[in-house]
Amino acid sequence: MVLPSVAVVGSHRTPPRARVDDLQLEEMVFQTVKSALADADLTIDDIDGIVIGVNDQAHGRVIESMVLAGSVGAVGRDLTTLASGPEHALVYAYLRLRSGQGRRILTVAWGKPSEAKDRRHGERVSAEPLMMRGFGLTDDVAAGLQASAYRSRYGDMADEVDAVREARAERAMLAYGAEVGQVEHPEHLVAWPLQTSDLPRHCDMAAAMVLAVDEAVSDDQVPAWITGVGWATDAYDLGTRDLSSLSALKIAAQQAEPDQQARRTREVVEVQELSTVGSFAACEALGLASPGEGATVATSAPQINPSGGNLPAHGGVAAGFIRFVEAAAQVRGRAGPAQLTPRPSRALGAAVSGFAGQAATVVTFDAQREVGR
Amino acid sequence: MRNVGIIGIGQTDFVTRRTDVTYPELVREGADAALQDAQLSMADMEGVVIPLAPDALIGVGNGERWVVDTIGAAGKPFLRINTGGATGGTAVQAGYTHIASGMFDVVIVTGADRVSESASAQSVLNKMWDVAYERLFPLNTITMLALSAQRYNRMYGATEQDMARVTVKNRAHAARNPHAHLRDPITVDEVMDTRMLSWPLKLGDLCPSSTGAAAMVLASEDFIRRTGRDDAVWIRSVAQSTETFWQGDRVGPKATGDHADAAELERAIHTAYARAGISDPRSQVDVAEIYAPFSSVELHAIEAAGFADRGESFGLIEDGAFALGADGPIVNPSGGTLCTNPIAVTGLVRVAEAALQVSGKAGDRQVPDANVGLATAIGGDHQFYAATVVANHLEEIS
C-alpha cells in the first residue's frame, strides 16, 4: 500500500515578545492562522481538518481549545486537540494525512506566558501531589537537576556554556531583531548550577503550519517534505532516570531517522534546549556527538539553532512546535533574516516537554520527497 | 486506507469514589483489563494514547505524564488527547489514526477519570468559559445545557416528563450493565420529584460524577489476520465536527446552529455514515451508544443521528422506541452517559459498548443480532463532536 507523502506548504510564527498587550490570545492565534494560510496561498475553505496543541494550565482557560476553536477556523470543521505537548499536534496532523483523512491540515500552537502572574504556579501542579509536588518542582528546577547531573558526569565546561549562550543570543538578534535583546533579565542563581541567562527566556509567541499530501501540493508552493517522525516518553519519576542524558530524545531521533550518520549531516538542526548545559545533552541524544562531547557541536553555528533556538526566545508551551516551524522554514527558504544560504535541503527539528525532557519529538524535513513510500 | 480493528476492551466498574488507588493505578486497571482481553501485554503495544480531559478534575497538570511508569509506557510513542467530554471518543479516533497511517500495527488507548476528586466539578467547568463574558453568567455544563433544553422544549413542544422518560429508559438499561454507575431503575414520577438544578433540568435528568477506567487495544488488519482474531470489531469510519464556542451565536438570525439542536453533531455523524456507506441509519444501524450526559441531550442527539426527525424523538420514546426490545436502533443499551460519566473515558466507553454489542459480548444488555453500531462523543460547551461507526464485518453495510 502506497501511503501519501506529506509536506509543510505554509507556515507563520509571530515575533517573540516578552508581553503582547495589544492583542488577546485569541487575536494572536487568529492572525497567525491567517498568515500561515496566506503563506500557503490557501484559505480556510481549503482545509480538511485542524490539529492544535494546548496546555490548560498555561493561560487560565480550562479546556483551552474551546475559546480558541473559532480563532483557528474550526467551527464547522474537524478539530483535534493534543494536550501532551503542542509538538504532538504536528505529529498527529502528519498521521491524519498519512491515514487518508483529508488532503490538507492546519496545525497551530501558541504560548502566552505573560497571561500568567507566575507561570511556575502552573508548573508546580504538574508535579504529582504525593511526592514530587512538595519538592517544589518547576521546569527550571528540573532543568537544574538535569544540568547538575550532566556536570557531575562530564565537568562544568564553563567556557562552553558561555559560548552556547553567546551563540544563541547572536543568532536570535539576527533572526528577530533587537526586541529579544531589550528585555532586562537580572542575573541570579535560579536552580543550581543554572543562572537566569542559562535558562529559556519566556516570550509570547504563536505559530502555525499548513500540511498537505503530495497530490495537493501545487507547483507554486515550496514544500518541506516530512520524511521522518518520532516521539517517545521517558519515565515520569526523576529518580529512575539518568538525567545526564535525554533518553526520550534519543529514542525519538532514532525513530525519525534511524541512520545516525544521516542525522549528523543534516544542514540544519532546530532543537529545544532545557538550558545552556542542556544543549550539550540534546546534541548527544540526537546523535550529533558522543556522550560528554555535545559541547563540541552545540556551538557549530549556524547549523544548530540558526534561529537562536528557544533559549533567547522561548514561546511558552509552544517552544518545541516552533522549532519545527523554524526547521521547515529553512528548507522552504522562508526563514527570514535567519535564512541560511545556500538554502538547506535537509533539516531536523526536535522538541522536548515534561520535567527534564521526559517526552521528546523529532521530525525531519527534506526538500526532496521520499520516493517509494 | 488500512482497516483497523478493536481486539481488546477493558473497563472497571464505575463508582462515585475510589480511595484505594491513585490516578495512575486506576489507569493501570483499565489497561490491564484491555490487554488481558486482547491476550497481549504492554510490551506488545507500539504506541499509547491517553484520553484526559481537564487537568483540574484530577488536580494534576499534564497528569498523563504521571501515568507512564505505572502502565509501563516508558520508551514508547505516547500522546494525550483533550477535547473535553469528547476526549475518549477522539482518543479512539487517534488510536485508529495511528494504525491507519501505516506506522503502527497495535496500540492501546487507555485512561481514567476521578471526577469526584475535585471539590466541585462544576466550579472547574465554569472556568471553561471566557473570562470577560460568559464565565460570569455563570455558565457551567448544567446551566449551559439548561438553555439548550429550554430552547428544544419551546421549539418542539417537549415537556419535563418527556425528558424524564429518557432517564427511565436508560436506568432500566443500566440495571443490566454491571459496570454502570447508577443502576437503580427509576420512574417518571421519581425523576420529576428530584431537586431542580437549572430549569428545566433536575437532578434526575443529570449524569453522575463517576470514577473509573477504560481502555481499548486497536490493531491493523494485517495483525488481526496474522494472529487469527476472528472476533475483532472493525472501525468502519470516524468523523468529527465543531460548533461555535459562543452561546450567543446559537440563537437568533445569525446563529451558526440553533442551540435546540445539535447541528454539528449531525454533521459529524452523517459524515461518518457516508464514509461507512450508511444511507438509511434507521434500518442500517442496529445499536447506538450516544453521548448524552443529560436527558435533554439525548432527545436532539437521537435526531442528529437520523433515528428521528427533528422534534420527534420524545414522542417515539414515549411509544417505547430505542429501548431494549424495541424495533429499530436501540439507543444506549448500556445506560449511557446519563448513568455513567467518567469524563475522560466516557467517549471511549461509548465506542467500547458499541463494539461489545456488535461482537455479541454485551451480556444482559445485548441487542439481538447487532451488526452495526454508532458511538458518539460530545465535548466543550456542546461544541466538539466525534462519531465512530463500528461493525462486526468489513463487507458493505446493508
PDB file of C-alpha atoms in Angstrom, chain A residues 122-368:
ATOM      1  CA  GLY A 122       1.093  26.117  36.789  1.00  0.00           C
ATOM      2  CA  GLU A 123       4.291  24.121  36.523  1.00  0.00           C
ATOM      3  CA  ARG A 124       4.217  23.146  40.187  1.00  0.00           C
ATOM      4  CA  VAL A 125       0.808  21.495  39.892  1.00  0.00           C
ATOM      5  CA  SER A 126       2.222  19.334  37.116  1.00  0.00           C
ATOM      6  CA  ALA A 127       4.167  17.503  39.805  1.00  0.00           C
ATOM      7  CA  GLU A 128       2.161  14.668  41.303  1.00  0.00           C
ATOM      8  CA  PRO A 129       0.888  15.556  44.771  1.00  0.00           C
ATOM      9  CA  LEU A 130       2.221  12.635  46.790  1.00  0.00           C
ATOM     10  CA  MET A 131       5.998  13.016  46.489  1.00  0.00           C
ATOM     11  CA  MET A 132       7.216  15.482  43.908  1.00  0.00           C
ATOM     12  CA  ARG A 133       4.946  18.480  44.437  1.00  0.00           C
ATOM     13  CA  GLY A 134       6.236  19.156  47.914  1.00  0.00           C
ATOM     14  CA  PHE A 135       9.716  19.284  46.435  1.00  0.00           C
ATOM     15  CA  GLY A 136       8.724  22.474  44.579  1.00  0.00           C
ATOM     16  CA  LEU A 137       9.492  21.115  41.152  1.00  0.00           C
ATOM     17  CA  THR A 138       9.246  23.527  38.213  1.00  0.00           C
ATOM     18  CA  ASP A 139      10.647  23.384  34.697  1.00  0.00           C
ATOM     19  CA  ASP A 140      13.611  25.480  35.861  1.00  0.00           C
ATOM     20  CA  VAL A 141      14.290  23.286  38.873  1.00  0.00           C
ATOM     21  CA  ALA A 142      14.098  20.166  36.704  1.00  0.00           C
ATOM     22  CA  ALA A 143      16.488  21.765  34.210  1.00  0.00           C
ATOM     23  CA  GLY A 144      18.822  22.490  37.116  1.00  0.00           C
ATOM     24  CA  LEU A 145      18.753  18.852  38.172  1.00  0.00           C
ATOM     25  CA  GLN A 146      19.474  17.836  34.592  1.00  0.00           C
ATOM     26  CA  ALA A 147      22.380  20.279  34.317  1.00  0.00           C
ATOM     27  CA  SER A 148      23.712  19.202  37.685  1.00  0.00           C
ATOM     28  CA  ALA A 149      23.706  15.563  36.644  1.00  0.00           C
ATOM     29  CA  TYR A 150      25.446  16.420  33.376  1.00  0.00           C
ATOM     30  CA  ARG A 151      28.138  18.476  35.098  1.00  0.00           C
ATOM     31  CA  SER A 152      28.697  15.774  37.685  1.00  0.00           C
ATOM     32  CA  ARG A 153      29.455  13.331  34.936  1.00  0.00           C
ATOM     33  CA  TYR A 154      31.343  15.488  32.440  1.00  0.00           C
ATOM     34  CA  GLY A 155      32.626  18.582  34.281  1.00  0.00           C
ATOM     35  CA  ASP A 156      31.382  22.170  34.452  1.00  0.00           C
ATOM     36  CA  MET A 157      32.516  23.284  30.952  1.00  0.00           C
ATOM     37  CA  ALA A 158      32.162  26.933  31.875  1.00  0.00           C
ATOM     38  CA  ASP A 159      33.724  28.205  28.656  1.00  0.00           C
ATOM     39  CA  GLU A 160      31.474  26.041  26.523  1.00  0.00           C
ATOM     40  CA  VAL A 161      28.413  27.199  28.426  1.00  0.00           C
ATOM     41  CA  ASP A 162      29.356  30.814  27.762  1.00  0.00           C
ATOM     42  CA  ALA A 163      29.864  30.008  24.106  1.00  0.00           C
ATOM     43  CA  VAL A 164      26.374  28.496  23.779  1.00  0.00           C
ATOM     44  CA  ARG A 165      24.784  31.468  25.493  1.00  0.00           C
ATOM     45  CA  GLU A 166      26.540  33.918  23.187  1.00  0.00           C
ATOM     46  CA  ALA A 167      25.940  31.926  20.026  1.00  0.00           C
ATOM     47  CA  ARG A 168      22.207  31.626  20.669  1.00  0.00           C
ATOM     48  CA  ALA A 169      21.855  35.307  21.528  1.00  0.00           C
ATOM     49  CA  GLU A 170      23.750  36.337  18.427  1.00  0.00           C
ATOM     50  CA  ARG A 171      21.574  34.290  16.113  1.00  0.00           C
ATOM     51  CA  ALA A 172      18.394  35.445  17.859  1.00  0.00           C
ATOM     52  CA  MET A 173      19.368  39.061  17.329  1.00  0.00           C
ATOM     53  CA  LEU A 174      19.824  38.262  13.654  1.00  0.00           C
ATOM     54  CA  ALA A 175      16.542  36.335  13.436  1.00  0.00           C
ATOM     55  CA  TYR A 176      14.273  38.584  15.435  1.00  0.00           C
ATOM     56  CA  GLY A 177      15.997  41.910  15.655  1.00  0.00           C
ATOM     57  CA  ALA A 178      16.709  43.928  18.724  1.00  0.00           C
ATOM     58  CA  GLU A 179      13.478  43.121  20.542  1.00  0.00           C
ATOM     59  CA  VAL A 180      14.771  39.917  22.121  1.00  0.00           C
ATOM     60  CA  GLY A 181      17.736  41.834  23.464  1.00  0.00           C
ATOM     61  CA  GLN A 182      15.755  44.636  25.008  1.00  0.00           C
ATOM     62  CA  VAL A 183      14.316  42.835  27.979  1.00  0.00           C
ATOM     63  CA  GLU A 184      16.436  43.080  31.072  1.00  0.00           C
ATOM     64  CA  HIS A 185      16.883  39.838  32.977  1.00  0.00           C
ATOM     65  CA  PRO A 186      18.921  40.400  36.136  1.00  0.00           C
ATOM     66  CA  GLU A 187      21.398  37.593  36.520  1.00  0.00           C
ATOM     67  CA  HIS A 188      20.893  35.413  39.557  1.00  0.00           C
ATOM     68  CA  LEU A 189      21.015  31.777  40.534  1.00  0.00           C
ATOM     69  CA  VAL A 190      17.710  30.096  39.654  1.00  0.00           C
ATOM     70  CA  ALA A 191      18.395  26.409  40.151  1.00  0.00           C
ATOM     71  CA  TRP A 192      21.965  25.337  40.707  1.00  0.00           C
ATOM     72  CA  PRO A 193      24.040  25.411  38.576  1.00  0.00           C
ATOM     73  CA  LEU A 194      21.831  27.474  36.282  1.00  0.00           C
ATOM     74  CA  GLN A 195      21.732  31.258  36.270  1.00  0.00           C
ATOM     75  CA  THR A 196      18.992  33.321  34.668  1.00  0.00           C
ATOM     76  CA  SER A 197      20.862  33.522  31.383  1.00  0.00           C
ATOM     77  CA  ASP A 198      21.277  29.744  31.245  1.00  0.00           C
ATOM     78  CA  LEU A 199      17.528  29.203  31.071  1.00  0.00           C
ATOM     79  CA  PRO A 200      14.931  29.852  28.372  1.00  0.00           C
ATOM     80  CA  ARG A 201      13.674  33.424  28.165  1.00  0.00           C
ATOM     81  CA  HIS A 202       9.893  33.102  28.010  1.00  0.00           C
ATOM     82  CA  CYS A 203       8.083  35.056  25.307  1.00  0.00           C
ATOM     83  CA  ASP A 204       4.594  35.337  23.882  1.00  0.00           C
ATOM     84  CA  MET A 205       4.501  33.560  20.532  1.00  0.00           C
ATOM     85  CA  ALA A 206       2.085  31.770  18.226  1.00  0.00           C
ATOM     86  CA  ALA A 207       2.842  29.595  15.238  1.00  0.00           C
ATOM     87  CA  ALA A 208       1.014  27.619  12.592  1.00  0.00           C
ATOM     88  CA  MET A 209       1.817  25.246   9.765  1.00  0.00           C
ATOM     89  CA  VAL A 210      -0.209  24.051   6.795  1.00  0.00           C
ATOM     90  CA  LEU A 211       0.424  20.447   5.813  1.00  0.00           C
ATOM     91  CA  ALA A 212      -0.604  18.840   2.541  1.00  0.00           C
ATOM     92  CA  VAL A 213      -0.414  15.429   0.924  1.00  0.00           C
ATOM     93  CA  ASP A 214       1.642  15.112  -2.224  1.00  0.00           C
ATOM     94  CA  GLU A 215      -1.273  15.349  -4.635  1.00  0.00           C
ATOM     95  CA  ALA A 216      -2.395  18.605  -3.007  1.00  0.00           C
ATOM     96  CA  VAL A 217       0.988  20.321  -3.257  1.00  0.00           C
ATOM     97  CA  SER A 218       0.824  22.841  -6.085  1.00  0.00           C
ATOM     98  CA  ASP A 219       3.654  23.875  -8.377  1.00  0.00           C
ATOM     99  CA  ASP A 220       3.592  27.321  -6.801  1.00  0.00           C
ATOM    100  CA  GLN A 221       4.211  26.039  -3.304  1.00  0.00           C
ATOM    101  CA  VAL A 222       7.652  25.375  -1.869  1.00  0.00           C
ATOM    102  CA  PRO A 223       7.285  22.226   0.220  1.00  0.00           C
ATOM    103  CA  ALA A 224       9.359  20.919   3.086  1.00  0.00           C
ATOM    104  CA  TRP A 225       8.625  17.213   2.956  1.00  0.00           C
ATOM    105  CA  ILE A 226       8.243  15.419   6.254  1.00  0.00           C
ATOM    106  CA  THR A 227      10.494  12.395   5.856  1.00  0.00           C
ATOM    107  CA  GLY A 228      10.684  11.115   9.403  1.00  0.00           C
ATOM    108  CA  VAL A 229       8.705  11.366  12.623  1.00  0.00           C
ATOM    109  CA  GLY A 230       9.488  10.010  16.056  1.00  0.00           C
ATOM    110  CA  TRP A 231       8.159  10.629  19.518  1.00  0.00           C
ATOM    111  CA  ALA A 232       8.627   8.900  22.836  1.00  0.00           C
ATOM    112  CA  THR A 233       8.284   9.295  26.565  1.00  0.00           C
ATOM    113  CA  ASP A 234      10.688   8.538  29.338  1.00  0.00           C
ATOM    114  CA  ALA A 235       9.701   7.616  32.885  1.00  0.00           C
ATOM    115  CA  TYR A 236       7.974  10.270  34.978  1.00  0.00           C
ATOM    116  CA  ASP A 237       9.867   9.575  38.169  1.00  0.00           C
ATOM    117  CA  LEU A 238      13.077  11.604  38.020  1.00  0.00           C
ATOM    118  CA  GLY A 239      14.747   9.168  40.405  1.00  0.00           C
ATOM    119  CA  THR A 240      14.556   6.363  37.863  1.00  0.00           C
ATOM    120  CA  ARG A 241      16.141   8.377  35.056  1.00  0.00           C
ATOM    121  CA  ASP A 242      19.711   9.175  34.116  1.00  0.00           C
ATOM    122  CA  LEU A 243      19.293  12.934  33.916  1.00  0.00           C
ATOM    123  CA  SER A 244      22.671  13.424  32.297  1.00  0.00           C
ATOM    124  CA  SER A 245      21.214  12.077  29.087  1.00  0.00           C
ATOM    125  CA  LEU A 246      17.895  12.682  27.387  1.00  0.00           C
ATOM    126  CA  SER A 247      16.773   9.168  26.600  1.00  0.00           C
ATOM    127  CA  ALA A 248      13.340  10.079  25.183  1.00  0.00           C
ATOM    128  CA  LEU A 249      15.005  12.424  22.724  1.00  0.00           C
ATOM    129  CA  LYS A 250      17.453   9.711  21.753  1.00  0.00           C
ATOM    130  CA  ILE A 251      14.641   7.249  21.075  1.00  0.00           C
ATOM    131  CA  ALA A 252      12.608   9.800  19.120  1.00  0.00           C
ATOM    132  CA  ALA A 253      15.614  10.665  16.972  1.00  0.00           C
ATOM    133  CA  GLN A 254      16.238   7.013  16.187  1.00  0.00           C
ATOM    134  CA  GLN A 255      12.597   6.589  15.204  1.00  0.00           C
ATOM    135  CA  ALA A 256      12.602   9.629  12.954  1.00  0.00           C
ATOM    136  CA  GLU A 257      15.907   8.864  11.281  1.00  0.00           C
ATOM    137  CA  PRO A 258      17.486   5.548  12.236  1.00  0.00           C
ATOM    138  CA  ASP A 259      20.712   6.336  10.381  1.00  0.00           C
ATOM    139  CA  GLN A 260      22.807   8.321  12.850  1.00  0.00           C
ATOM    140  CA  GLN A 261      25.223   9.432  10.154  1.00  0.00           C
ATOM    141  CA  ALA A 262      22.328  10.873   8.173  1.00  0.00           C
ATOM    142  CA  ARG A 263      21.326  12.867  11.237  1.00  0.00           C
ATOM    143  CA  ARG A 264      24.863  14.170  11.645  1.00  0.00           C
ATOM    144  CA  THR A 265      24.867  15.506   8.113  1.00  0.00           C
ATOM    145  CA  ARG A 266      21.605  17.444   8.460  1.00  0.00           C
ATOM    146  CA  GLU A 267      22.311  21.000   7.353  1.00  0.00           C
ATOM    147  CA  VAL A 268      20.033  22.484   9.989  1.00  0.00           C
ATOM    148  CA  VAL A 269      19.045  21.303  13.437  1.00  0.00           C
ATOM    149  CA  GLU A 270      16.490  23.295  15.402  1.00  0.00           C
ATOM    150  CA  VAL A 271      16.432  21.749  18.863  1.00  0.00           C
ATOM    151  CA  GLN A 272      14.608  22.820  22.004  1.00  0.00           C
ATOM    152  CA  GLU A 273      17.089  23.237  24.825  1.00  0.00           C
ATOM    153  CA  LEU A 274      16.341  22.891  28.537  1.00  0.00           C
ATOM    154  CA  SER A 275      19.272  25.175  29.372  1.00  0.00           C
ATOM    155  CA  THR A 276      22.718  26.094  28.132  1.00  0.00           C
ATOM    156  CA  VAL A 277      24.079  22.938  29.730  1.00  0.00           C
ATOM    157  CA  GLY A 278      21.082  21.043  28.453  1.00  0.00           C
ATOM    158  CA  SER A 279      22.076  21.880  24.898  1.00  0.00           C
ATOM    159  CA  PHE A 280      25.044  19.522  25.208  1.00  0.00           C
ATOM    160  CA  ALA A 281      22.874  16.604  26.275  1.00  0.00           C
ATOM    161  CA  ALA A 282      20.400  17.412  23.487  1.00  0.00           C
ATOM    162  CA  CYS A 283      23.103  17.266  20.827  1.00  0.00           C
ATOM    163  CA  GLU A 284      24.271  13.930  22.211  1.00  0.00           C
ATOM    164  CA  ALA A 285      20.753  12.489  22.311  1.00  0.00           C
ATOM    165  CA  LEU A 286      20.247  13.455  18.688  1.00  0.00           C
ATOM    166  CA  GLY A 287      23.385  11.517  17.833  1.00  0.00           C
ATOM    167  CA  LEU A 288      25.295  14.605  16.730  1.00  0.00           C
ATOM    168  CA  ALA A 289      28.056  13.946  19.270  1.00  0.00           C
ATOM    169  CA  SER A 290      29.213  11.174  21.572  1.00  0.00           C
ATOM    170  CA  PRO A 291      28.228  11.244  25.257  1.00  0.00           C
ATOM    171  CA  GLY A 292      30.082  14.013  27.038  1.00  0.00           C
ATOM    172  CA  GLU A 293      31.075  15.695  23.786  1.00  0.00           C
ATOM    173  CA  GLY A 294      27.938  17.640  22.985  1.00  0.00           C
ATOM    174  CA  ALA A 295      29.742  20.896  23.640  1.00  0.00           C
ATOM    175  CA  THR A 296      31.919  20.261  20.624  1.00  0.00           C
ATOM    176  CA  VAL A 297      28.953  20.611  18.257  1.00  0.00           C
ATOM    177  CA  ALA A 298      26.470  22.729  20.218  1.00  0.00           C
ATOM    178  CA  THR A 299      28.104  25.918  19.001  1.00  0.00           C
ATOM    179  CA  SER A 300      28.672  24.786  15.449  1.00  0.00           C
ATOM    180  CA  ALA A 301      26.758  27.835  14.380  1.00  0.00           C
ATOM    181  CA  PRO A 302      24.747  28.331  12.376  1.00  0.00           C
ATOM    182  CA  GLN A 303      23.736  24.682  11.795  1.00  0.00           C
ATOM    183  CA  ILE A 304      22.475  24.194  15.364  1.00  0.00           C
ATOM    184  CA  ASN A 305      19.597  26.581  16.028  1.00  0.00           C
ATOM    185  CA  PRO A 306      20.150  29.184  13.320  1.00  0.00           C
ATOM    186  CA  SER A 307      17.084  30.987  14.710  1.00  0.00           C
ATOM    187  CA  GLY A 308      18.809  31.215  18.066  1.00  0.00           C
ATOM    188  CA  GLY A 309      16.558  28.466  19.376  1.00  0.00           C
ATOM    189  CA  ASN A 310      14.361  28.674  22.417  1.00  0.00           C
ATOM    190  CA  LEU A 311      16.922  29.904  24.945  1.00  0.00           C
ATOM    191  CA  PRO A 312      16.626  33.566  23.883  1.00  0.00           C
ATOM    192  CA  ALA A 313      13.020  33.252  22.636  1.00  0.00           C
ATOM    193  CA  HIS A 314      11.013  30.523  24.353  1.00  0.00           C
ATOM    194  CA  GLY A 315       7.430  30.624  23.109  1.00  0.00           C
ATOM    195  CA  GLY A 316       5.967  29.124  26.274  1.00  0.00           C
ATOM    196  CA  VAL A 317       4.462  25.697  25.796  1.00  0.00           C
ATOM    197  CA  ALA A 318       4.762  26.144  22.013  1.00  0.00           C
ATOM    198  CA  ALA A 319       8.563  26.398  22.126  1.00  0.00           C
ATOM    199  CA  GLY A 320       9.050  22.898  20.727  1.00  0.00           C
ATOM    200  CA  PHE A 321       6.455  23.316  17.994  1.00  0.00           C
ATOM    201  CA  ILE A 322       8.245  26.491  16.928  1.00  0.00           C
ATOM    202  CA  ARG A 323      11.446  24.507  16.406  1.00  0.00           C
ATOM    203  CA  PHE A 324       9.627  22.547  13.719  1.00  0.00           C
ATOM    204  CA  VAL A 325       8.337  25.748  12.164  1.00  0.00           C
ATOM    205  CA  GLU A 326      11.875  27.120  12.016  1.00  0.00           C
ATOM    206  CA  ALA A 327      13.371  23.899  10.631  1.00  0.00           C
ATOM    207  CA  ALA A 328      10.757  23.623   7.881  1.00  0.00           C
ATOM    208  CA  ALA A 329      11.109  27.320   7.075  1.00  0.00           C
ATOM    209  CA  GLN A 330      14.822  26.856   6.426  1.00  0.00           C
ATOM    210  CA  VAL A 331      14.123  24.117   3.887  1.00  0.00           C
ATOM    211  CA  ARG A 332      11.421  26.257   2.294  1.00  0.00           C
ATOM    212  CA  GLY A 333      13.682  29.287   2.148  1.00  0.00           C
ATOM    213  CA  ARG A 334      11.252  31.224   4.357  1.00  0.00           C
ATOM    214  CA  ALA A 335      13.338  31.682   7.490  1.00  0.00           C
ATOM    215  CA  GLY A 336      13.665  35.432   7.074  1.00  0.00           C
ATOM    216  CA  PRO A 337      16.844  37.078   8.364  1.00  0.00           C
ATOM    217  CA  ALA A 338      17.949  33.752   9.849  1.00  0.00           C
ATOM    218  CA  GLN A 339      17.791  32.010   6.475  1.00  0.00           C
ATOM    219  CA  LEU A 340      20.918  30.081   5.698  1.00  0.00           C
ATOM    220  CA  THR A 341      22.466  30.266   2.255  1.00  0.00           C
ATOM    221  CA  PRO A 342      22.575  28.230   0.212  1.00  0.00           C
ATOM    222  CA  ARG A 343      19.101  27.106   1.160  1.00  0.00           C
ATOM    223  CA  PRO A 344      19.370  23.883   3.187  1.00  0.00           C
ATOM    224  CA  SER A 345      17.786  20.811   1.719  1.00  0.00           C
ATOM    225  CA  ARG A 346      17.781  18.697   4.880  1.00  0.00           C
ATOM    226  CA  ALA A 347      16.708  19.857   8.327  1.00  0.00           C
ATOM    227  CA  LEU A 348      15.759  18.302  11.647  1.00  0.00           C
ATOM    228  CA  GLY A 349      13.516  19.698  14.373  1.00  0.00           C
ATOM    229  CA  ALA A 350      13.452  18.429  17.951  1.00  0.00           C
ATOM    230  CA  ALA A 351      11.190  19.271  20.869  1.00  0.00           C
ATOM    231  CA  VAL A 352      11.054  18.196  24.492  1.00  0.00           C
ATOM    232  CA  SER A 353       8.358  18.506  27.133  1.00  0.00           C
ATOM    233  CA  GLY A 354       7.773  17.488  30.720  1.00  0.00           C
ATOM    234  CA  PHE A 355      10.200  17.751  33.594  1.00  0.00           C
ATOM    235  CA  ALA A 356      13.821  17.455  32.405  1.00  0.00           C
ATOM    236  CA  GLY A 357      12.700  16.383  28.948  1.00  0.00           C
ATOM    237  CA  GLN A 358      10.512  13.449  29.917  1.00  0.00           C
ATOM    238  CA  ALA A 359       8.995  13.403  26.414  1.00  0.00           C
ATOM    239  CA  ALA A 360      10.554  14.215  23.074  1.00  0.00           C
ATOM    240  CA  THR A 361       9.580  14.544  19.449  1.00  0.00           C
ATOM    241  CA  VAL A 362      11.798  14.630  16.363  1.00  0.00           C
ATOM    242  CA  VAL A 363      10.778  15.430  12.785  1.00  0.00           C
ATOM    243  CA  THR A 364      12.972  15.533   9.687  1.00  0.00           C
ATOM    244  CA  PHE A 365      12.266  17.826   6.747  1.00  0.00           C
ATOM    245  CA  ASP A 366      13.644  17.459   3.231  1.00  0.00           C
ATOM    246  CA  ALA A 367      13.434  19.468   0.051  1.00  0.00           C
ATOM    247  CA  GLN A 368      13.090  16.236  -1.902  1.00  0.00           C
TER     248      GLN A 368
END
